[in-house]
mmCIF file of C-alpha atoms in Angstrom:
data_model
loop_
_atom_site.group_PDB
_atom_site.id
_atom_site.type_symbol
_atom_site.label_atom_id
_atom_site.label_comp_id
_atom_site.label_asym_id
_atom_site.label_seq_id
_atom_site.Cartn_x
_atom_site.Cartn_y
_atom_site.Cartn_z
ATOM 1 C CA MET A 1 -8.615 4.430 26.701
ATOM 2 C CA THR A 2 -6.036 1.806 25.968
ATOM 3 C CA ASN A 3 -2.826 2.283 23.993
ATOM 4 C CA GLY A 4 -4.242 -0.030 21.338
ATOM 5 C CA TYR A 5 -7.288 2.176 20.842
ATOM 6 C CA LEU A 6 -5.178 5.333 20.516
ATOM 7 C CA LEU A 7 -2.844 3.601 18.086
ATOM 8 C CA THR A 8 -5.790 2.393 16.037
ATOM 9 C CA MET A 9 -7.132 5.944 15.800
ATOM 10 C CA MET A 10 -3.747 7.296 14.684
ATOM 11 C CA PHE A 11 -3.295 4.385 12.247
ATOM 12 C CA VAL A 12 -6.690 4.965 10.642
ATOM 13 C CA THR A 13 -6.287 8.751 10.583
ATOM 14 C CA ILE A 14 -2.951 8.619 8.759
ATOM 15 C CA LEU A 15 -4.308 6.108 6.241
ATOM 16 C CA SER A 16 -7.373 8.326 5.753
ATOM 17 C CA PHE A 17 -5.103 11.270 4.902
ATOM 18 C CA ALA A 18 -3.370 9.071 2.327
ATOM 19 C CA ILE A 19 -6.749 8.161 0.818
ATOM 20 C CA ALA A 20 -7.710 11.848 0.711
ATOM 21 C CA ASN A 21 -4.484 12.681 -1.156
ATOM 22 C CA LEU A 22 -5.120 9.964 -3.713
ATOM 23 C CA LEU A 23 -8.750 10.982 -4.240
ATOM 24 C CA GLU A 24 -7.705 14.618 -4.623
ATOM 25 C CA SER A 25 -5.183 13.628 -7.286
ATOM 26 C CA PHE A 26 -7.891 11.615 -9.090
ATOM 27 C CA ALA A 27 -10.113 14.701 -9.064
ATOM 28 C CA LYS A 28 -7.316 16.854 -10.502
ATOM 29 C CA GLU A 29 -6.613 14.201 -13.127
ATOM 30 C CA VAL A 30 -10.253 14.053 -14.230
ATOM 31 C CA SER A 31 -10.644 17.833 -14.375
ATOM 32 C CA ARG A 32 -7.520 18.279 -16.492
ATOM 33 C CA LYS A 33 -8.059 19.462 -20.054
ATOM 34 C CA PRO A 34 -7.348 18.128 -22.562
ATOM 35 C CA HIS A 35 -8.071 14.643 -21.346
ATOM 36 C CA HIS A 36 -4.586 13.225 -21.527
ATOM 37 C CA TYR A 37 -4.096 10.810 -18.660
ATOM 38 C CA ASP A 38 -1.029 9.032 -17.414
ATOM 39 C CA TRP A 39 -2.682 5.618 -17.229
ATOM 40 C CA TRP A 40 0.300 4.048 -15.473
ATOM 41 C CA ALA A 41 0.163 6.605 -12.676
ATOM 42 C CA ILE A 42 -3.591 6.001 -12.384
ATOM 43 C CA LEU A 43 -2.980 2.236 -12.190
ATOM 44 C CA TRP A 44 -0.446 2.741 -9.377
ATOM 45 C CA LYS A 45 -2.838 5.064 -7.552
ATOM 46 C CA VAL A 46 -5.534 2.390 -7.681
ATOM 47 C CA MET A 47 -3.057 -0.231 -6.457
ATOM 48 C CA LEU A 48 -1.995 2.056 -3.621
ATOM 49 C CA LEU A 49 -5.657 2.496 -2.663
ATOM 50 C CA LEU A 50 -6.075 -1.288 -2.623
ATOM 51 C CA ASN A 51 -2.968 -1.564 -0.478
ATOM 52 C CA ILE A 52 -4.361 1.015 1.945
ATOM 53 C CA PHE A 53 -7.615 -0.907 2.235
ATOM 54 C CA ASN A 54 -5.570 -4.047 2.876
ATOM 55 C CA ASN A 55 -3.825 -2.195 5.695
ATOM 56 C CA TYR A 56 -7.108 -1.636 7.508
ATOM 57 C CA TRP A 57 -7.101 -5.375 8.242
ATOM 58 C CA HIS A 58 -3.897 -4.862 10.246
ATOM 59 C CA THR A 59 -5.789 -2.907 12.893
ATOM 60 C CA ARG A 60 -6.644 -6.187 14.584
ATOM 61 C CA PHE A 61 -2.986 -6.498 15.619
ATOM 62 C CA ILE A 62 -2.651 -3.015 17.049
ATOM 63 C CA ASN A 63 -3.822 -4.001 20.534
ATOM 64 C CA ILE A 64 -0.882 -6.404 20.708
ATOM 65 C CA LEU A 65 1.551 -3.711 19.610
ATOM 66 C CA GLY A 66 0.014 -1.164 21.971
ATOM 67 C CA SER A 67 1.307 -3.167 24.908
ATOM 68 C CA LEU A 68 4.903 -2.784 23.674
ATOM 69 C CA GLY A 69 5.074 0.940 24.517
ATOM 70 C CA TYR A 70 7.153 3.283 22.393
ATOM 71 C CA VAL A 71 8.516 0.506 20.177
ATOM 72 C CA GLY A 72 4.969 -0.635 19.468
ATOM 73 C CA ILE A 73 3.911 2.893 18.558
ATOM 74 C CA PHE A 74 6.861 3.285 16.195
ATOM 75 C CA VAL A 75 6.342 -0.100 14.545
ATOM 76 C CA THR A 76 2.605 0.493 14.186
ATOM 77 C CA LEU A 77 2.789 3.965 12.687
ATOM 78 C CA PHE A 78 5.765 3.360 10.409
ATOM 79 C CA GLY A 79 3.670 1.666 7.700
ATOM 80 C CA PRO A 80 0.894 4.271 7.526
ATOM 81 C CA LEU A 81 3.473 7.078 7.479
ATOM 82 C CA ILE A 82 5.300 5.458 4.565
ATOM 83 C CA THR A 83 1.910 5.002 2.856
ATOM 84 C CA PHE A 84 1.078 8.681 3.405
ATOM 85 C CA PHE A 85 4.400 9.806 1.895
ATOM 86 C CA THR A 86 3.914 7.412 -1.012
ATOM 87 C CA ALA A 87 0.428 8.810 -1.659
ATOM 88 C CA ARG A 88 1.800 12.369 -1.597
ATOM 89 C CA LEU A 89 4.539 11.369 -4.016
ATOM 90 C CA ILE A 90 2.236 9.767 -6.564
ATOM 91 C CA SER A 91 -0.209 12.664 -6.250
ATOM 92 C CA ASN A 92 2.458 14.832 -7.845
ATOM 93 C CA ARG A 93 1.538 16.000 -11.320
ATOM 94 C CA ASP A 94 4.556 14.405 -13.018
ATOM 95 C CA PHE A 95 5.058 10.881 -11.716
ATOM 96 C CA ASN A 96 7.773 9.685 -14.111
ATOM 97 C CA PRO A 97 10.829 11.417 -12.579
ATOM 98 C CA LEU A 98 9.760 10.241 -9.107
ATOM 99 C CA ARG A 99 9.342 6.547 -9.920
ATOM 100 C CA ILE A 100 12.515 5.340 -8.195
ATOM 101 C CA THR A 101 11.587 7.119 -4.960
ATOM 102 C CA PHE A 102 7.994 5.876 -5.225
ATOM 103 C CA PHE A 103 9.004 2.251 -5.691
ATOM 104 C CA SER A 104 11.622 2.532 -2.948
ATOM 105 C CA LEU A 105 8.885 3.648 -0.544
ATOM 106 C CA ILE A 106 6.609 0.831 -1.741
ATOM 107 C CA LEU A 107 9.471 -1.621 -1.113
ATOM 108 C CA ILE A 108 9.964 -0.281 2.424
ATOM 109 C CA LYS A 109 6.226 -0.601 3.028
ATOM 110 C CA HIS A 110 6.190 -4.215 1.836
ATOM 111 C CA LEU A 111 9.137 -5.016 4.076
ATOM 112 C CA TRP A 112 7.216 -3.446 6.997
ATOM 113 C CA GLU A 113 4.187 -5.625 6.213
ATOM 114 C CA PHE A 114 6.366 -8.694 5.794
ATOM 115 C CA THR A 115 8.061 -8.051 9.139
ATOM 116 C CA GLY A 116 4.759 -7.458 10.903
ATOM 117 C CA ASN A 117 3.062 -10.502 9.456
ATOM 118 C CA TYR A 118 5.813 -13.051 9.874
ATOM 119 C CA ILE A 119 8.095 -11.972 12.667
ATOM 120 C CA LEU A 120 5.723 -10.262 15.069
ATOM 121 C CA PHE A 121 2.500 -12.179 14.426
ATOM 122 C CA ASP A 122 3.676 -15.465 12.931
ATOM 123 C CA GLU A 123 1.032 -15.255 10.203
ATOM 124 C CA VAL A 124 2.435 -17.263 7.310
ATOM 125 C CA THR A 125 -0.649 -17.897 5.208
ATOM 126 C CA SER A 126 0.338 -15.764 2.226
ATOM 127 C CA TRP A 127 4.112 -15.550 2.217
ATOM 128 C CA ILE A 128 4.317 -16.389 -1.488
ATOM 129 C CA ILE A 129 2.245 -13.357 -2.495
ATOM 130 C CA ASP A 130 4.238 -11.093 -0.179
ATOM 131 C CA VAL A 131 7.575 -12.366 -1.477
ATOM 132 C CA ILE A 132 6.407 -11.890 -5.083
ATOM 133 C CA GLN A 133 5.358 -8.315 -4.288
ATOM 134 C CA VAL A 134 8.710 -7.573 -2.644
ATOM 135 C CA LEU A 135 10.638 -9.042 -5.587
ATOM 136 C CA LEU A 136 8.560 -7.194 -8.187
ATOM 137 C CA THR A 137 8.983 -3.934 -6.300
ATOM 138 C CA LEU A 138 12.729 -4.519 -5.960
ATOM 139 C CA ILE A 139 13.021 -5.074 -9.714
ATOM 140 C CA LEU A 140 10.915 -1.961 -10.344
ATOM 141 C CA VAL A 141 13.224 0.126 -8.144
ATOM 142 C CA PHE A 142 16.214 -0.762 -10.287
ATOM 143 C CA SER A 143 14.621 -0.922 -13.732
ATOM 144 C CA CYS A 144 11.705 1.514 -13.838
ATOM 145 C CA LYS A 145 13.746 4.369 -15.286
ATOM 146 C CA LYS A 146 15.895 2.266 -17.624
ATOM 147 C CA ASN A 147 13.336 0.251 -19.559
ATOM 148 C CA GLU A 148 9.774 1.396 -20.128
ATOM 149 C CA LYS A 149 8.578 -2.031 -21.306
ATOM 150 C CA VAL A 150 9.857 -3.704 -18.145
ATOM 151 C CA PHE A 151 8.075 -1.048 -16.101
ATOM 152 C CA LYS A 152 4.778 -1.644 -17.897
ATOM 153 C CA VAL A 153 4.933 -5.444 -17.787
ATOM 154 C CA LEU A 154 5.936 -5.526 -14.117
ATOM 155 C CA SER A 155 3.233 -2.978 -13.286
ATOM 156 C CA LEU A 156 0.595 -5.252 -14.813
ATOM 157 C CA ILE A 157 1.977 -8.320 -13.043
ATOM 158 C CA TYR A 158 2.073 -6.381 -9.774
ATOM 159 C CA ALA A 159 -1.551 -5.314 -10.330
ATOM 160 C CA LEU A 160 -2.604 -8.951 -10.768
ATOM 161 C CA VAL A 161 -0.705 -9.982 -7.637
ATOM 162 C CA MET A 162 -2.282 -7.070 -5.721
ATOM 163 C CA LEU A 163 -5.740 -8.186 -6.840
ATOM 164 C CA LEU A 164 -4.956 -11.739 -5.705
ATOM 165 C CA SER A 165 -3.758 -10.439 -2.347
ATOM 166 C CA THR A 166 -6.808 -8.222 -1.887
ATOM 167 C CA THR A 167 -9.168 -11.034 -2.870
ATOM 168 C CA ARG A 168 -7.427 -13.450 -0.501
ATOM 169 C CA ILE A 169 -7.737 -11.020 2.407
ATOM 170 C CA ALA A 170 -11.371 -10.259 1.621
ATOM 171 C CA ILE A 171 -12.348 -13.915 1.297
ATOM 172 C CA LYS A 172 -10.442 -14.912 4.430
ATOM 173 C CA ASP A 173 -11.934 -12.179 6.645
ATOM 174 C CA PHE A 174 -15.349 -11.576 5.099
ATOM 175 C CA PRO A 175 -17.188 -14.669 6.420
ATOM 176 C CA ASN A 176 -15.774 -14.123 9.919
ATOM 177 C CA GLU A 177 -17.013 -10.529 9.943
ATOM 178 C CA ILE A 178 -20.530 -11.632 8.970
ATOM 179 C CA LEU A 179 -20.623 -14.414 11.565
ATOM 180 C CA ASN A 180 -19.354 -12.099 14.310
ATOM 181 C CA TYR A 181 -21.852 -9.377 13.437
#
């Protein structure tokens, strides 16, 4: 087995645990009575799920990082670990007091993706979307507790940008996957 294969297995396993945490929190949310949902927390859970699915596309780079030894392992697993902690944080019953920590972790995760895409792999096809996500997350870190309207508006804008990013990744990779199959 190569280092890349082992890293891929660890990468996917950690992301799968994050997905399990989010799905468990959805199940708890649905079973709660009376049916009073925190729709903003649900929106961020859905966006985190989309972000996790976007991360599965990064597995194609893991073979390159596997050849870097310990540094490659650290760089590769840093993003999924941050994602796992973020999923655990948003799975908490009361999301509002934890918003600053949540958005700080999201910001760190975006910076990890940005670093991986542009410095390590020289993939500059979507830098505008990534920069917008980093800026929105940075603003959310500093304003999410102060102004509820800013939080809601930026959450909706972030959701639209996340959908654009997910659609771009799916369209870019989908035809190649069919042709290679």
